[in-house]
Amino acid sequence: MNRLSKSLLGITLSVSLFTTANLLAAPQSAHAASAASISAASTAVSGNANRVISTGKQYLGVRYKFGAQKGNISSFDCSSFTQYVYGKNGINLPRSSSQQSQVGTYVPRNQLQPGDLVFFYSPIHHVGIYMGNGKVLHTYGKGGVTISDMNSGWWSRNYSTARRVIN
């Protein structure tokens, strides 16, 4: 083989190896982008849930009033509270707890995540915001907006279902 032929063969092999390496690397880069997208989506969900919970906690102690008017922040009933808090975070909910129990996606109790709506009684007539660690942010009775442990006592026995409305 002459010198020119060897040089051309060397260049051809180098270009082939470079092209093959780039083709093999492309799927790994696409996979990494997908993993990053999934991680960003998870962060967005938890960020939205944290904002909902933070908004709700601003109203701790606000008095309970059955049939409180939509948008009234001097008193809430359970569903006007959730409707207001989620609405302040760009999520529109219907007015009653029964109606709210029909929106979003069903969530089994063992898969609850912060920001999920949790419902009580059968038929449903109470709703709260799941905070994580068995805690629910809601309003009822003399204490008004409060945090309760839904894994024990009355709240545990009367748990009905849950819905995820934060995507």
PDB file of C-alpha atoms in Angstrom:
ATOM      1  CA  MET A   1       0.000   0.000   0.000  1.00  0.00           C
ATOM      2  CA  ASN A   2       1.288   3.380  -0.808  1.00  0.00           C
ATOM      3  CA  ARG A   3       1.437   6.260   1.584  1.00  0.00           C
ATOM      4  CA  LEU A   4      -1.659   8.066   0.177  1.00  0.00           C
ATOM      5  CA  SER A   5      -3.783   4.917   0.458  1.00  0.00           C
ATOM      6  CA  LYS A   6      -2.700   4.399   4.070  1.00  0.00           C
ATOM      7  CA  SER A   7      -3.540   8.016   4.917  1.00  0.00           C
ATOM      8  CA  LEU A   8      -7.008   7.789   3.319  1.00  0.00           C
ATOM      9  CA  LEU A   9      -7.697   4.504   5.076  1.00  0.00           C
ATOM     10  CA  GLY A  10      -6.641   6.041   8.402  1.00  0.00           C
ATOM     11  CA  ILE A  11      -8.884   9.074   7.881  1.00  0.00           C
ATOM     12  CA  THR A  12     -11.836   6.880   6.857  1.00  0.00           C
ATOM     13  CA  LEU A  13     -11.425   4.672   9.942  1.00  0.00           C
ATOM     14  CA  SER A  14     -11.165   7.728  12.220  1.00  0.00           C
ATOM     15  CA  VAL A  15     -14.323   9.290  10.787  1.00  0.00           C
ATOM     16  CA  SER A  16     -16.171   5.948  11.094  1.00  0.00           C
ATOM     17  CA  LEU A  17     -15.137   5.508  14.718  1.00  0.00           C
ATOM     18  CA  PHE A  18     -16.076   9.117  15.550  1.00  0.00           C
ATOM     19  CA  THR A  19     -19.510   8.758  13.893  1.00  0.00           C
ATOM     20  CA  THR A  20     -20.218   5.426  15.600  1.00  0.00           C
ATOM     21  CA  ALA A  21     -19.221   6.808  19.004  1.00  0.00           C
ATOM     22  CA  ASN A  22     -21.584   9.784  18.540  1.00  0.00           C
ATOM     23  CA  LEU A  23     -24.472   7.528  17.516  1.00  0.00           C
ATOM     24  CA  LEU A  24     -23.947   5.298  20.546  1.00  0.00           C
ATOM     25  CA  ALA A  25     -23.742   8.284  22.883  1.00  0.00           C
ATOM     26  CA  ALA A  26     -26.970   9.896  21.615  1.00  0.00           C
ATOM     27  CA  PRO A  27     -29.423   7.502  23.317  1.00  0.00           C
ATOM     28  CA  GLN A  28     -27.611   7.945  26.646  1.00  0.00           C
ATOM     29  CA  SER A  29     -27.931  11.725  26.342  1.00  0.00           C
ATOM     30  CA  ALA A  30     -31.633  11.405  25.533  1.00  0.00           C
ATOM     31  CA  HIS A  31     -32.063   9.116  28.561  1.00  0.00           C
ATOM     32  CA  ALA A  32     -30.299  11.626  30.801  1.00  0.00           C
ATOM     33  CA  ALA A  33     -32.596  14.379  29.531  1.00  0.00           C
ATOM     34  CA  SER A  34     -35.633  12.218  30.290  1.00  0.00           C
ATOM     35  CA  ALA A  35     -34.423  11.559  33.831  1.00  0.00           C
ATOM     36  CA  ALA A  36     -33.824  15.290  34.302  1.00  0.00           C
ATOM     37  CA  SER A  37     -37.333  16.037  32.996  1.00  0.00           C
ATOM     38  CA  ILE A  38     -38.868  13.520  35.411  1.00  0.00           C
ATOM     39  CA  SER A  39     -36.911  15.007  38.312  1.00  0.00           C
ATOM     40  CA  ALA A  40     -38.016  18.531  37.345  1.00  0.00           C
ATOM     41  CA  ALA A  41     -41.643  17.374  37.122  1.00  0.00           C
ATOM     42  CA  SER A  42     -41.431  15.814  40.604  1.00  0.00           C
ATOM     43  CA  THR A  43     -39.944  19.015  41.996  1.00  0.00           C
ATOM     44  CA  ALA A  44     -42.729  21.058  40.371  1.00  0.00           C
ATOM     45  CA  VAL A  45     -45.397  18.836  41.956  1.00  0.00           C
ATOM     46  CA  SER A  46     -43.835  19.024  45.415  1.00  0.00           C
ATOM     47  CA  GLY A  47     -43.308  22.768  44.936  1.00  0.00           C
ATOM     48  CA  ASN A  48     -46.994  23.232  44.102  1.00  0.00           C
ATOM     49  CA  ALA A  49     -48.019  21.088  47.091  1.00  0.00           C
ATOM     50  CA  ASN A  50     -45.747  23.099  49.378  1.00  0.00           C
ATOM     51  CA  ARG A  51     -47.300  26.340  48.108  1.00  0.00           C
ATOM     52  CA  VAL A  52     -50.835  25.011  48.697  1.00  0.00           C
ATOM     53  CA  ILE A  53     -49.965  23.898  52.234  1.00  0.00           C
ATOM     54  CA  SER A  54     -48.130  27.145  52.994  1.00  0.00           C
ATOM     55  CA  THR A  55     -51.133  29.160  51.782  1.00  0.00           C
ATOM     56  CA  GLY A  56     -53.482  27.090  53.949  1.00  0.00           C
ATOM     57  CA  LYS A  57     -51.302  27.448  57.056  1.00  0.00           C
ATOM     58  CA  GLN A  58     -51.624  31.246  56.792  1.00  0.00           C
ATOM     59  CA  TYR A  59     -55.243  30.799  57.910  1.00  0.00           C
ATOM     60  CA  LEU A  60     -54.626  28.631  60.997  1.00  0.00           C
ATOM     61  CA  GLY A  61     -57.159  29.622  63.643  1.00  0.00           C
ATOM     62  CA  VAL A  62     -59.581  31.366  61.241  1.00  0.00           C
ATOM     63  CA  ARG A  63     -63.029  30.478  62.538  1.00  0.00           C
ATOM     64  CA  TYR A  64     -65.232  27.742  61.141  1.00  0.00           C
ATOM     65  CA  LYS A  65     -68.667  28.674  59.811  1.00  0.00           C
ATOM     66  CA  PHE A  66     -70.878  26.141  58.060  1.00  0.00           C
ATOM     67  CA  GLY A  67     -71.910  27.500  54.653  1.00  0.00           C
ATOM     68  CA  ALA A  68     -69.219  30.210  54.628  1.00  0.00           C
ATOM     69  CA  GLN A  69     -69.339  32.222  51.435  1.00  0.00           C
ATOM     70  CA  LYS A  70     -66.838  31.592  48.639  1.00  0.00           C
ATOM     71  CA  GLY A  71     -63.899  33.982  48.867  1.00  0.00           C
ATOM     72  CA  ASN A  72     -64.657  35.045  52.462  1.00  0.00           C
ATOM     73  CA  ILE A  73     -61.440  34.759  54.470  1.00  0.00           C
ATOM     74  CA  SER A  74     -62.858  35.765  57.872  1.00  0.00           C
ATOM     75  CA  SER A  75     -64.483  32.317  58.178  1.00  0.00           C
ATOM     76  CA  PHE A  76     -64.408  29.060  56.248  1.00  0.00           C
ATOM     77  CA  ASP A  77     -66.226  25.783  56.112  1.00  0.00           C
ATOM     78  CA  CYS A  78     -64.157  22.788  55.004  1.00  0.00           C
ATOM     79  CA  SER A  79     -64.855  23.010  51.281  1.00  0.00           C
ATOM     80  CA  SER A  80     -64.727  26.817  51.041  1.00  0.00           C
ATOM     81  CA  PHE A  81     -61.303  26.555  52.702  1.00  0.00           C
ATOM     82  CA  THR A  82     -59.931  24.014  50.213  1.00  0.00           C
ATOM     83  CA  GLN A  83     -61.560  25.837  47.298  1.00  0.00           C
ATOM     84  CA  TYR A  84     -59.960  29.128  48.380  1.00  0.00           C
ATOM     85  CA  VAL A  85     -56.494  27.717  49.148  1.00  0.00           C
ATOM     86  CA  TYR A  86     -56.187  25.733  45.910  1.00  0.00           C
ATOM     87  CA  GLY A  87     -57.711  28.629  43.949  1.00  0.00           C
ATOM     88  CA  LYS A  88     -54.985  30.970  45.275  1.00  0.00           C
ATOM     89  CA  ASN A  89     -52.551  28.500  43.705  1.00  0.00           C
ATOM     90  CA  GLY A  90     -54.240  28.288  40.303  1.00  0.00           C
ATOM     91  CA  ILE A  91     -56.309  25.135  40.888  1.00  0.00           C
ATOM     92  CA  ASN A  92     -60.059  25.590  40.577  1.00  0.00           C
ATOM     93  CA  LEU A  93     -62.224  23.310  42.695  1.00  0.00           C
ATOM     94  CA  PRO A  94     -66.009  23.020  42.879  1.00  0.00           C
ATOM     95  CA  ARG A  95     -67.729  24.363  46.023  1.00  0.00           C
ATOM     96  CA  SER A  96     -68.843  21.300  48.021  1.00  0.00           C
ATOM     97  CA  SER A  97     -66.740  18.498  49.513  1.00  0.00           C
ATOM     98  CA  SER A  98     -68.898  15.965  47.685  1.00  0.00           C
ATOM     99  CA  GLN A  99     -68.207  17.701  44.349  1.00  0.00           C
ATOM    100  CA  GLN A 100     -64.507  18.055  45.175  1.00  0.00           C
ATOM    101  CA  SER A 101     -64.335  14.286  45.777  1.00  0.00           C
ATOM    102  CA  GLN A 102     -65.105  13.779  42.075  1.00  0.00           C
ATOM    103  CA  VAL A 103     -62.246  15.863  40.587  1.00  0.00           C
ATOM    104  CA  GLY A 104     -58.655  14.863  39.995  1.00  0.00           C
ATOM    105  CA  THR A 105     -57.396  11.310  40.297  1.00  0.00           C
ATOM    106  CA  TYR A 106     -58.210   8.706  42.936  1.00  0.00           C
ATOM    107  CA  VAL A 107     -55.333   8.040  45.358  1.00  0.00           C
ATOM    108  CA  PRO A 108     -55.169   4.968  47.638  1.00  0.00           C
ATOM    109  CA  ARG A 109     -54.605   5.880  51.294  1.00  0.00           C
ATOM    110  CA  ASN A 110     -51.178   4.213  51.331  1.00  0.00           C
ATOM    111  CA  GLN A 111     -50.040   6.425  48.418  1.00  0.00           C
ATOM    112  CA  LEU A 112     -51.069   9.842  49.775  1.00  0.00           C
ATOM    113  CA  GLN A 113     -48.745  12.733  48.983  1.00  0.00           C
ATOM    114  CA  PRO A 114     -48.701  16.255  50.390  1.00  0.00           C
ATOM    115  CA  GLY A 115     -51.260  18.399  48.580  1.00  0.00           C
ATOM    116  CA  ASP A 116     -53.789  15.591  48.039  1.00  0.00           C
ATOM    117  CA  LEU A 117     -57.382  16.244  49.053  1.00  0.00           C
ATOM    118  CA  VAL A 118     -58.592  13.849  51.767  1.00  0.00           C
ATOM    119  CA  PHE A 119     -62.280  13.171  52.438  1.00  0.00           C
ATOM    120  CA  PHE A 120     -64.174  11.946  55.468  1.00  0.00           C
ATOM    121  CA  TYR A 121     -67.577  10.423  56.312  1.00  0.00           C
ATOM    122  CA  SER A 122     -69.832   8.358  54.116  1.00  0.00           C
ATOM    123  CA  PRO A 123     -71.491   9.965  52.296  1.00  0.00           C
ATOM    124  CA  ILE A 124     -68.661  12.490  51.997  1.00  0.00           C
ATOM    125  CA  HIS A 125     -69.187  15.791  53.750  1.00  0.00           C
ATOM    126  CA  HIS A 126     -65.736  16.826  54.981  1.00  0.00           C
ATOM    127  CA  VAL A 127     -62.505  17.618  53.120  1.00  0.00           C
ATOM    128  CA  GLY A 128     -58.977  18.606  54.093  1.00  0.00           C
ATOM    129  CA  ILE A 129     -55.495  18.988  52.635  1.00  0.00           C
ATOM    130  CA  TYR A 130     -53.052  16.146  53.260  1.00  0.00           C
ATOM    131  CA  MET A 131     -49.755  17.558  54.579  1.00  0.00           C
ATOM    132  CA  GLY A 132     -47.710  14.352  54.830  1.00  0.00           C
ATOM    133  CA  ASN A 133     -46.815  12.260  57.894  1.00  0.00           C
ATOM    134  CA  GLY A 134     -50.490  11.563  58.587  1.00  0.00           C
ATOM    135  CA  LYS A 135     -51.370  15.239  59.100  1.00  0.00           C
ATOM    136  CA  VAL A 136     -54.371  16.977  57.553  1.00  0.00           C
ATOM    137  CA  LEU A 137     -54.945  20.747  57.307  1.00  0.00           C
ATOM    138  CA  HIS A 138     -58.666  21.516  57.488  1.00  0.00           C
ATOM    139  CA  THR A 139     -61.349  23.427  59.342  1.00  0.00           C
ATOM    140  CA  TYR A 140     -64.183  22.374  61.612  1.00  0.00           C
ATOM    141  CA  GLY A 141     -65.736  23.296  64.944  1.00  0.00           C
ATOM    142  CA  LYS A 142     -64.517  25.783  67.527  1.00  0.00           C
ATOM    143  CA  GLY A 143     -60.823  25.574  66.610  1.00  0.00           C
ATOM    144  CA  GLY A 144     -61.383  26.723  63.031  1.00  0.00           C
ATOM    145  CA  VAL A 145     -58.550  26.037  60.600  1.00  0.00           C
ATOM    146  CA  THR A 146     -56.339  23.460  62.299  1.00  0.00           C
ATOM    147  CA  ILE A 147     -54.017  20.504  61.761  1.00  0.00           C
ATOM    148  CA  SER A 148     -55.168  17.034  62.845  1.00  0.00           C
ATOM    149  CA  ASP A 149     -53.631  13.564  62.887  1.00  0.00           C
ATOM    150  CA  MET A 150     -55.680  11.484  60.471  1.00  0.00           C
ATOM    151  CA  ASN A 151     -53.919   8.228  61.366  1.00  0.00           C
ATOM    152  CA  SER A 152     -55.558   7.868  64.752  1.00  0.00           C
ATOM    153  CA  GLY A 153     -58.901   8.202  66.467  1.00  0.00           C
ATOM    154  CA  TRP A 154     -61.950   9.707  64.863  1.00  0.00           C
ATOM    155  CA  TRP A 155     -60.194  10.968  61.702  1.00  0.00           C
ATOM    156  CA  SER A 156     -58.724   7.551  60.956  1.00  0.00           C
ATOM    157  CA  ARG A 157     -62.017   5.725  61.529  1.00  0.00           C
ATOM    158  CA  ASN A 158     -63.961   8.153  59.327  1.00  0.00           C
ATOM    159  CA  TYR A 159     -61.480   8.493  56.446  1.00  0.00           C
ATOM    160  CA  SER A 160     -63.270   7.877  53.157  1.00  0.00           C
ATOM    161  CA  THR A 161     -61.095   8.580  50.103  1.00  0.00           C
ATOM    162  CA  ALA A 162     -58.523  10.917  48.512  1.00  0.00           C
ATOM    163  CA  ARG A 163     -57.988  12.733  45.231  1.00  0.00           C
ATOM    164  CA  ARG A 164     -54.890  14.190  43.618  1.00  0.00           C
ATOM    165  CA  VAL A 165     -55.579  17.542  41.965  1.00  0.00           C
ATOM    166  CA  ILE A 166     -51.983  18.791  41.683  1.00  0.00           C
ATOM    167  CA  ASN A 167     -50.458  17.477  38.458  1.00  0.00           C
TER     168      ASN A 167
END
